[in-house]
mmCIF file of C-alpha atoms in Angstrom:
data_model
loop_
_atom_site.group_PDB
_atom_site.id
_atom_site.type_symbol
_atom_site.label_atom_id
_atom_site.label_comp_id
_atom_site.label_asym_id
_atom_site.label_seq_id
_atom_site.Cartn_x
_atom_site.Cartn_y
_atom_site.Cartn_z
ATOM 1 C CA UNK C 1 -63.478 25.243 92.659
ATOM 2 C CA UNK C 2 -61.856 24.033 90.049
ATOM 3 C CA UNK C 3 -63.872 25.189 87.122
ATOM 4 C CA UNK C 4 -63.620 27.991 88.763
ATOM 5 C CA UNK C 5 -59.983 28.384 88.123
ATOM 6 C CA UNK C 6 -60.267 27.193 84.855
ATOM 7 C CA UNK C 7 -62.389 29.266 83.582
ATOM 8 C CA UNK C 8 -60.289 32.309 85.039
ATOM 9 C CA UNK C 9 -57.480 31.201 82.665
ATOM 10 C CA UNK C 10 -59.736 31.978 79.756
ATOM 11 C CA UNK C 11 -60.337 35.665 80.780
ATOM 12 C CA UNK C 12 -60.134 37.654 77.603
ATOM 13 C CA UNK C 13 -60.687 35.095 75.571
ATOM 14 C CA UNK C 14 -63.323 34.421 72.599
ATOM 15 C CA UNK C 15 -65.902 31.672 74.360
ATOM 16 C CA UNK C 16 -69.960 31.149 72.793
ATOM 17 C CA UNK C 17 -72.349 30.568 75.807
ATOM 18 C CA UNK C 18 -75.148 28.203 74.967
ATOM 19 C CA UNK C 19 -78.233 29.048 77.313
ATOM 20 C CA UNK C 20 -80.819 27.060 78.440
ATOM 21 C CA UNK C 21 -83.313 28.768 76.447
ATOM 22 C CA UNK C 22 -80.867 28.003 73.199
ATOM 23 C CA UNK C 23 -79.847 31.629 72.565
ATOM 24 C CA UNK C 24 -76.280 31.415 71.982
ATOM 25 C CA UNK C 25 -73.845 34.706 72.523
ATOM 26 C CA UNK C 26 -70.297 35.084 71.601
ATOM 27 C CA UNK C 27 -67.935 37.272 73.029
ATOM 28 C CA UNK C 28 -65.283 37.993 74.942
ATOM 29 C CA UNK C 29 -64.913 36.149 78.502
ATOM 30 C CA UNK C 30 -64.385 39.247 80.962
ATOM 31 C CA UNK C 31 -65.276 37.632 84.384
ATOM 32 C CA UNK C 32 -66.445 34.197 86.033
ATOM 33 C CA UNK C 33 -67.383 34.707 89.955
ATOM 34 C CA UNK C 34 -68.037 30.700 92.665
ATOM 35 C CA UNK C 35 -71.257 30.444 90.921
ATOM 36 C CA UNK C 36 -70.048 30.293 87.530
ATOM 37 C CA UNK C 37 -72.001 33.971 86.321
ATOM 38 C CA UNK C 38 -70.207 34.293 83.263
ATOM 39 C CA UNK C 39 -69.698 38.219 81.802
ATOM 40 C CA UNK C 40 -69.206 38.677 78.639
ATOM 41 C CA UNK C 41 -68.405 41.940 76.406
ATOM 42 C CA UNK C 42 -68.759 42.754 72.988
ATOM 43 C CA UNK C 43 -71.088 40.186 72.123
ATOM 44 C CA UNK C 44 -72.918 38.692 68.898
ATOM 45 C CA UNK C 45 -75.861 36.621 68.812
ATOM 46 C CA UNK C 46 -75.745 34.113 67.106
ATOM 47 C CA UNK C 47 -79.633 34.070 65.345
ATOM 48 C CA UNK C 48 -79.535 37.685 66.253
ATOM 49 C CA UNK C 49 -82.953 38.043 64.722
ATOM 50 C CA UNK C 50 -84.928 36.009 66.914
ATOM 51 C CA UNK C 51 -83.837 37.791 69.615
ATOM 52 C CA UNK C 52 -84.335 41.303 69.230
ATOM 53 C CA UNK C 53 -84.139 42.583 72.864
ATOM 54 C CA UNK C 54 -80.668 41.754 72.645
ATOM 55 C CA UNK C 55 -80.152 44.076 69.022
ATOM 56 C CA UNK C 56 -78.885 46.389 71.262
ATOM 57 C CA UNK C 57 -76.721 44.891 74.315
ATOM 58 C CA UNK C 58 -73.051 45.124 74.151
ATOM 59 C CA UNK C 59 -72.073 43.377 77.450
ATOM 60 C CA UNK C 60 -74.000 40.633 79.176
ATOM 61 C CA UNK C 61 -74.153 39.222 83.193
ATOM 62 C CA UNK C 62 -75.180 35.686 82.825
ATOM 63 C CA UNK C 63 -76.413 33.694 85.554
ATOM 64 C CA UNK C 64 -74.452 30.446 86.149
ATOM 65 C CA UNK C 65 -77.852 27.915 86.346
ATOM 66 C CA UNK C 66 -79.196 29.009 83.131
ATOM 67 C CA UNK C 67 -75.546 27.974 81.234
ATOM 68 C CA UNK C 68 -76.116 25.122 79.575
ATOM 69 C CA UNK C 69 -72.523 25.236 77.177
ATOM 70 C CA UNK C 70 -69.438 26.909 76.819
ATOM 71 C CA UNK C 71 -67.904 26.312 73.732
ATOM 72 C CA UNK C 72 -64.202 26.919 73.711
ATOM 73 C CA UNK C 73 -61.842 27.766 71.768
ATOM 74 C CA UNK C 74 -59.957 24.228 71.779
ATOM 75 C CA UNK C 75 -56.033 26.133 71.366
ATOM 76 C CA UNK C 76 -56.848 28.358 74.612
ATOM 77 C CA UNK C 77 -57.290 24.486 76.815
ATOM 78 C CA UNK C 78 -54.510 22.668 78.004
ATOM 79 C CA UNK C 79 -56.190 19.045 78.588
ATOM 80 C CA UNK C 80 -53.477 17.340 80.007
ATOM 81 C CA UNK C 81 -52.703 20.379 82.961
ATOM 82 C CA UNK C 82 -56.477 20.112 83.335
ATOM 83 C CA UNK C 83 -56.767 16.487 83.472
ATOM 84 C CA UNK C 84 -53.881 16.687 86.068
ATOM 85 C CA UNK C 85 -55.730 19.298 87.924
ATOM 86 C CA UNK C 86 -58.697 17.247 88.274
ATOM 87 C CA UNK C 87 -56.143 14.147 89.577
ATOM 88 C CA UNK C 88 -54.942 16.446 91.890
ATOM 89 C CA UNK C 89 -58.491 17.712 93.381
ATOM 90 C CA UNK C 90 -59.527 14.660 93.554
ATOM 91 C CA UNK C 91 -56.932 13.222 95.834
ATOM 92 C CA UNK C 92 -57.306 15.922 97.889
ATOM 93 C CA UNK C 93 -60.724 15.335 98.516
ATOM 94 C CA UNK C 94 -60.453 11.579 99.131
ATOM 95 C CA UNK C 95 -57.255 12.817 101.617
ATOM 96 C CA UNK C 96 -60.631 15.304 103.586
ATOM 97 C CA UNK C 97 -62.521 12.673 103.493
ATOM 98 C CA UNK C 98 -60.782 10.528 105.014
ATOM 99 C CA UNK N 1 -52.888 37.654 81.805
ATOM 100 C CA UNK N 2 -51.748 34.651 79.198
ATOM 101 C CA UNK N 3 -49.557 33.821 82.118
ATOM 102 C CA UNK N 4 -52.553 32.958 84.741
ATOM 103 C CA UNK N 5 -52.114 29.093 86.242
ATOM 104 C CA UNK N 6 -54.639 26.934 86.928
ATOM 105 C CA UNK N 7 -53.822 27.231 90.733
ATOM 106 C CA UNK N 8 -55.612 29.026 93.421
ATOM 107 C CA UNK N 9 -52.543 30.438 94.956
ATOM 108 C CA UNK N 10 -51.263 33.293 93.276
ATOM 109 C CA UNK N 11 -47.143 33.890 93.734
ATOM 110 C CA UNK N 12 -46.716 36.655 96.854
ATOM 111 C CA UNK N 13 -45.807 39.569 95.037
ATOM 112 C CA UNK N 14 -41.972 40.610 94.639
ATOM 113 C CA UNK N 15 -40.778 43.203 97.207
ATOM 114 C CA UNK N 16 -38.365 44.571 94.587
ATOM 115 C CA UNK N 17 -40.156 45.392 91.496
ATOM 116 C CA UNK N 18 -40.261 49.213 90.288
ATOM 117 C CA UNK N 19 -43.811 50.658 90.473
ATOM 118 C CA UNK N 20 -45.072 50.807 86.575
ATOM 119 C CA UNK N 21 -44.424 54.092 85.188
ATOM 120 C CA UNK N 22 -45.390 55.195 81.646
ATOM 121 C CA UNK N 23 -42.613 53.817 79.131
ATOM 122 C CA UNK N 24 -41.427 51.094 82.268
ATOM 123 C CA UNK N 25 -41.447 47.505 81.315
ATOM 124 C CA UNK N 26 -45.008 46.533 81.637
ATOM 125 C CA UNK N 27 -44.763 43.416 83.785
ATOM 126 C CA UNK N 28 -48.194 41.402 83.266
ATOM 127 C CA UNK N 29 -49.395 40.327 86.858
ATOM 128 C CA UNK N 30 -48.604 36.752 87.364
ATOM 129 C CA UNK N 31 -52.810 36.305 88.559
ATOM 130 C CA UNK N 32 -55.828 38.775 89.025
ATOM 131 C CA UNK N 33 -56.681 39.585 92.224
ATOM 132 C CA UNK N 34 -59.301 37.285 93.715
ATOM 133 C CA UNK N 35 -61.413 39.743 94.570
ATOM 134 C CA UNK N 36 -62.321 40.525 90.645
ATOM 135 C CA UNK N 37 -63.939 37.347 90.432
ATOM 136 C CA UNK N 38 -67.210 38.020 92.493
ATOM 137 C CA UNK N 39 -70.632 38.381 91.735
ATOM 138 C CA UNK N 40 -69.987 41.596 93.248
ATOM 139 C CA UNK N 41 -67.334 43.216 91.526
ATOM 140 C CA UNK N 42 -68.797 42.165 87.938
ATOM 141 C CA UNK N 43 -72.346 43.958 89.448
ATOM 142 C CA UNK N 44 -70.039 46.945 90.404
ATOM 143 C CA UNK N 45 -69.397 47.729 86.490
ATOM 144 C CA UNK N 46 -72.935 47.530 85.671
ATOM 145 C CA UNK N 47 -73.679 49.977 88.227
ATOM 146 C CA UNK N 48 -75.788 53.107 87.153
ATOM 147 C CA UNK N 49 -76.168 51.567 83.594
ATOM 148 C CA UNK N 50 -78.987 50.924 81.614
ATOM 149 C CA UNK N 51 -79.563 47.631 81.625
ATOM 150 C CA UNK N 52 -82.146 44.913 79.671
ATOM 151 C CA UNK N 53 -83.224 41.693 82.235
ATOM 152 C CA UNK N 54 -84.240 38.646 80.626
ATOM 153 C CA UNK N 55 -86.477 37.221 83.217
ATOM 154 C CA UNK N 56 -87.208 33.548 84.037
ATOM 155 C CA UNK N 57 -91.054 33.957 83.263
ATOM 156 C CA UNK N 58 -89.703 35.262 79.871
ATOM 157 C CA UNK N 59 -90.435 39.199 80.825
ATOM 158 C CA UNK N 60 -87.942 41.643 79.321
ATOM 159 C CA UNK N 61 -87.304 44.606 81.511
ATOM 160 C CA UNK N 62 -85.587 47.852 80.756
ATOM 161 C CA UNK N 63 -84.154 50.204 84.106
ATOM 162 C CA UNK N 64 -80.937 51.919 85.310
ATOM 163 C CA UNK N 65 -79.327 49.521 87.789
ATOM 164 C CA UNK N 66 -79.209 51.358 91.234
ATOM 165 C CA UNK N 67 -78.335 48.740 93.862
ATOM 166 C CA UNK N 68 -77.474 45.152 94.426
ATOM 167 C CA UNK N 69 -76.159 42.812 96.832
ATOM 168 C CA UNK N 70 -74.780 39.546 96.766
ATOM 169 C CA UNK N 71 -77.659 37.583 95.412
ATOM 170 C CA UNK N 72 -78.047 39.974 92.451
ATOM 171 C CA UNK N 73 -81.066 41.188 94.172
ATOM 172 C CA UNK N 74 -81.505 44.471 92.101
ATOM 173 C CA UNK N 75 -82.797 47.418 92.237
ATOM 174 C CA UNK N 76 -84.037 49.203 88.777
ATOM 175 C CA UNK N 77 -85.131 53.146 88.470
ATOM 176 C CA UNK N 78 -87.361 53.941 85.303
ATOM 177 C CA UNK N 79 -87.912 50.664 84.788
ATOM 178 C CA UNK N 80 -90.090 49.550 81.817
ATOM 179 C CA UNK N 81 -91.139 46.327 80.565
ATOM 180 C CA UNK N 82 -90.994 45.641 76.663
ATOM 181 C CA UNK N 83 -92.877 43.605 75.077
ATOM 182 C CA UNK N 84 -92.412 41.866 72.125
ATOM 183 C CA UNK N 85 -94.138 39.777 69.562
ATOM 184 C CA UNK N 86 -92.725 38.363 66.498
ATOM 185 C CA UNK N 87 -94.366 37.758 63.212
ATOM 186 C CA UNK N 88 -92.598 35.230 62.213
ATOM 187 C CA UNK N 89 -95.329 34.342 59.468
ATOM 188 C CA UNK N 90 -95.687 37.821 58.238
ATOM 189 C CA UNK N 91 -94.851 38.583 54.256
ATOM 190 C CA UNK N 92 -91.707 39.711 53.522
ATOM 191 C CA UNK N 93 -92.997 43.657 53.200
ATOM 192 C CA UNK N 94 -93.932 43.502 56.398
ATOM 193 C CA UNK N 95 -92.192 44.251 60.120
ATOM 194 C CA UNK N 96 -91.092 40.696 61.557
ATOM 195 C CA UNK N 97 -92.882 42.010 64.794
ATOM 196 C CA UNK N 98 -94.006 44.609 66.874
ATOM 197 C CA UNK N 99 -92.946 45.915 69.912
ATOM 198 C CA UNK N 100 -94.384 48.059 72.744
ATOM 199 C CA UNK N 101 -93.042 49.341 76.356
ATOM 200 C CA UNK N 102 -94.836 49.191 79.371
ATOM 201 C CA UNK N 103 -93.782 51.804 82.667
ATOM 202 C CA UNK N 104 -93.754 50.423 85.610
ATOM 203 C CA UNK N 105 -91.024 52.575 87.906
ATOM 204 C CA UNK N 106 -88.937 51.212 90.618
ATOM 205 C CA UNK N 107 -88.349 47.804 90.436
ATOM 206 C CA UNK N 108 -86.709 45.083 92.846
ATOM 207 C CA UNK N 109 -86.132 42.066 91.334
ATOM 208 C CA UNK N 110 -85.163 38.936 93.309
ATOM 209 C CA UNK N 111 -81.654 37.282 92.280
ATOM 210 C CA UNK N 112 -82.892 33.947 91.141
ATOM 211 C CA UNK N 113 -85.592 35.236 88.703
ATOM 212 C CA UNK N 114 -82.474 36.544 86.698
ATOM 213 C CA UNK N 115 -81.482 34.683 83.720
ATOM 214 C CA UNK N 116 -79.428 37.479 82.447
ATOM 215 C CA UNK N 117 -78.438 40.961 82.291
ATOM 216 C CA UNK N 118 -76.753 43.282 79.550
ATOM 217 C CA UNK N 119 -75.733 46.706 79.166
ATOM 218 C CA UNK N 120 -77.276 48.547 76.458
ATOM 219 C CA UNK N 121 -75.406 50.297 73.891
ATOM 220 C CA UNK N 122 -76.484 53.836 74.179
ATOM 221 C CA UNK N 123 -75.999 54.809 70.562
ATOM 222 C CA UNK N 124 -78.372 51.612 69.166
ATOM 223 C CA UNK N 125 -80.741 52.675 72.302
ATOM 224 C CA UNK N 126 -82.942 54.613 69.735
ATOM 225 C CA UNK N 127 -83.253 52.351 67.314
ATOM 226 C CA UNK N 128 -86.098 49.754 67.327
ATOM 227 C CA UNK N 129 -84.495 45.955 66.815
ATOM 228 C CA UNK N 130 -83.769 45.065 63.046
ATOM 229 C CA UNK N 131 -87.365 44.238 61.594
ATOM 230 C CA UNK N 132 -89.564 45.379 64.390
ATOM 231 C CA UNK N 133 -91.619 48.287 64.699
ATOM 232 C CA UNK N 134 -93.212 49.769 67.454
ATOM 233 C CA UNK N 135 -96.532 49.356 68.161
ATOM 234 C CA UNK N 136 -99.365 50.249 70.143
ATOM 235 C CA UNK N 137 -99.511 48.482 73.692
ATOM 236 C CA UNK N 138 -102.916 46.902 73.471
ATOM 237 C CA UNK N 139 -102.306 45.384 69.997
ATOM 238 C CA UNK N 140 -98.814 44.327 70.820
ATOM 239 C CA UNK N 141 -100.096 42.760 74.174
ATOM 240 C CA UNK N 142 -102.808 40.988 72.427
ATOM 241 C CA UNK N 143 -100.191 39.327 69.404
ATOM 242 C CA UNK N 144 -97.676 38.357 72.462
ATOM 243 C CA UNK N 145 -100.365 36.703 74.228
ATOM 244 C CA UNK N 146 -101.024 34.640 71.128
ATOM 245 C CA UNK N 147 -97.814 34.101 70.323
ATOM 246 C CA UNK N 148 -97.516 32.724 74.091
ATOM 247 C CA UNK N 149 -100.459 30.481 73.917
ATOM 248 C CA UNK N 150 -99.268 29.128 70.634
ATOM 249 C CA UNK N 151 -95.419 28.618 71.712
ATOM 250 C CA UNK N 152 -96.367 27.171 75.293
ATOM 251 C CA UNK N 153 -99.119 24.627 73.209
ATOM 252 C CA UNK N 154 -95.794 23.250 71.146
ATOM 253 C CA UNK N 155 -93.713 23.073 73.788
ATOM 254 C CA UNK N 156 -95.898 21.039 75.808
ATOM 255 C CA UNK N 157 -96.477 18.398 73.074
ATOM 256 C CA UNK N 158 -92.476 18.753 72.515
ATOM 257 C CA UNK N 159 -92.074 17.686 76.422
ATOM 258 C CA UNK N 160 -94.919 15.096 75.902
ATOM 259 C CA UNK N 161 -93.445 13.075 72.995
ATOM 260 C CA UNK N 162 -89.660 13.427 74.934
ATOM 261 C CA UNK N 163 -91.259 11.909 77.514
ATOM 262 C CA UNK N 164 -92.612 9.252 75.629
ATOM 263 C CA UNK N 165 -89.557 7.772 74.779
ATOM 264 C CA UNK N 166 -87.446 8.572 78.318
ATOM 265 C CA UNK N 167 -86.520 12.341 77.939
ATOM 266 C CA UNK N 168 -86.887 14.135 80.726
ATOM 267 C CA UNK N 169 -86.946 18.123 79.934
ATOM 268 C CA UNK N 170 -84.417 20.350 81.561
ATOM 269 C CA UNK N 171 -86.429 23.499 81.851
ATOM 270 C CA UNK N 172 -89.663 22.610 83.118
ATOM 271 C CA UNK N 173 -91.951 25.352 84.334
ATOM 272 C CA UNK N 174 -89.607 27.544 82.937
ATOM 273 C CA UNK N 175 -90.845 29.699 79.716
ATOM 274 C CA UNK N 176 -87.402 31.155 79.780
#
């Protein structure tokens, strides 16, 4: 859950979302649900020409498994509350599984 | 919403605060609610839209989103699939690629075979994508299918020589 989380904290801002397929879109990070489906608004793609069914799509739904990368804006990240975070989630878990 | 923390737990709202009038201090919430962030509620938005799928077997459809549930099973009215097929090769006076729509109705599409879904800008709607023309459905079938053949031939030696040397491809099966 804790990419989850994270990626809440970067509602609303500027994130490029690498597929699987390599079609890479830019825009604005609007909503992230368990799965990871990432929604995006105001978009550009980047190579815009080889991908013309997307000429005229403003907002996308993107389904979590076909997300190969998103590239961040490094500014909007704090690593070391992250890093933390992950400390923290993984002590828990070693606490449930014990 | 710069103040959101990494934590689950939102802060229980204050019991004191003024309700937000026009010209009042606007207080950003400390977290969105939790339920904003389901597949759900991002499928509510899209509701009634016209929407473009990208499908898994590489099939581009075109419909009005109707219904869904929590699988992003959907439901499409007017649907139409569009083909496409680039000309990648053509000179430079010539379209980049044709394009043609086929009807097919009411469509439900399972979840998985989803790769992705946008809302289509209603004022580009009309015109065809930068470079293409449209063209007539047999022809344009006949150049995708091509195109297909041709595209699936190179990936497969692509996956072959990864192989080769201890690659293991992420998408297989998939044209995506």
């Amino acid at each position: 859950m804790l990419f989850f989380s994270f990626f809440k904290t970067l509602i609303d801002h500027e994130v490029t979302v690498e597929l699987k397929n390599d079609i890479q879109l830019r825009g604005t990070l609007k909503s992230v649900d368990q799965y990871l489906n990432i929604k995006l608004d105001d978009i550009s793609v980047v190579e815009e020409l080889k991908y013309p069914h997307l000429s005229s799509v403003k907002n996308v739904f993107i389904r979590g498994s076909v997300v190969r990368y998103v590239h961040l804006p490094a500014g909007s990240v704090d690593t070391q509350l992250l890093e933390d975070a992950t400390r923290r989630e993984a002590a828990a878990q070693q606490s449930k599984a014990k | 919403m710069e103040n959101l923390s990494i934590a689950d737990n939102a802060p229980p709202p204050q019991g004191g605060q003024p309700p937000m009038g026009p010209g009042g201090p606007a207080q950003p919430p400390p977290q969105l609610p939790p339920q904003m962030f389901t597949t759900a509620a991002q499928l509510l938005d899209l509701t009634d839209k016209k929407l473009m799928l990208s499908l898994r077997d590489g099939r581009k459809l075109i419909g009005i989103l109707r219904s869904w549930d929590q699988f992003a099973n959907l439901a499409l009215q007017s649907t139409t699939e569009r083909i496409f097929a680039p000309q990648p090769d053509a000179p430079a006076d010539q379209p980049r690629g044709y394009f043609a729509d086929v009807p097919h109705g009411l469509f439900l599409v399972r979840g998985e075979n989803v790769l992705l879904l946008g809302e289509i800008d209603l004022d580009k709607d009309d015109d065809p994508p930068p470079g293409y023309e449209r063209g007539e459905l047999a022809m344009v079938k006949k150049l995708a299918e091509e195109r297909k053949t041709l595209d699936k031939a190179r990936e497969k030696r692509r996956l072959k020589k990864l192989t080769s040397i201890g690659f293991e491809g992420e998408n297989l099966g998939d044209i995506v």
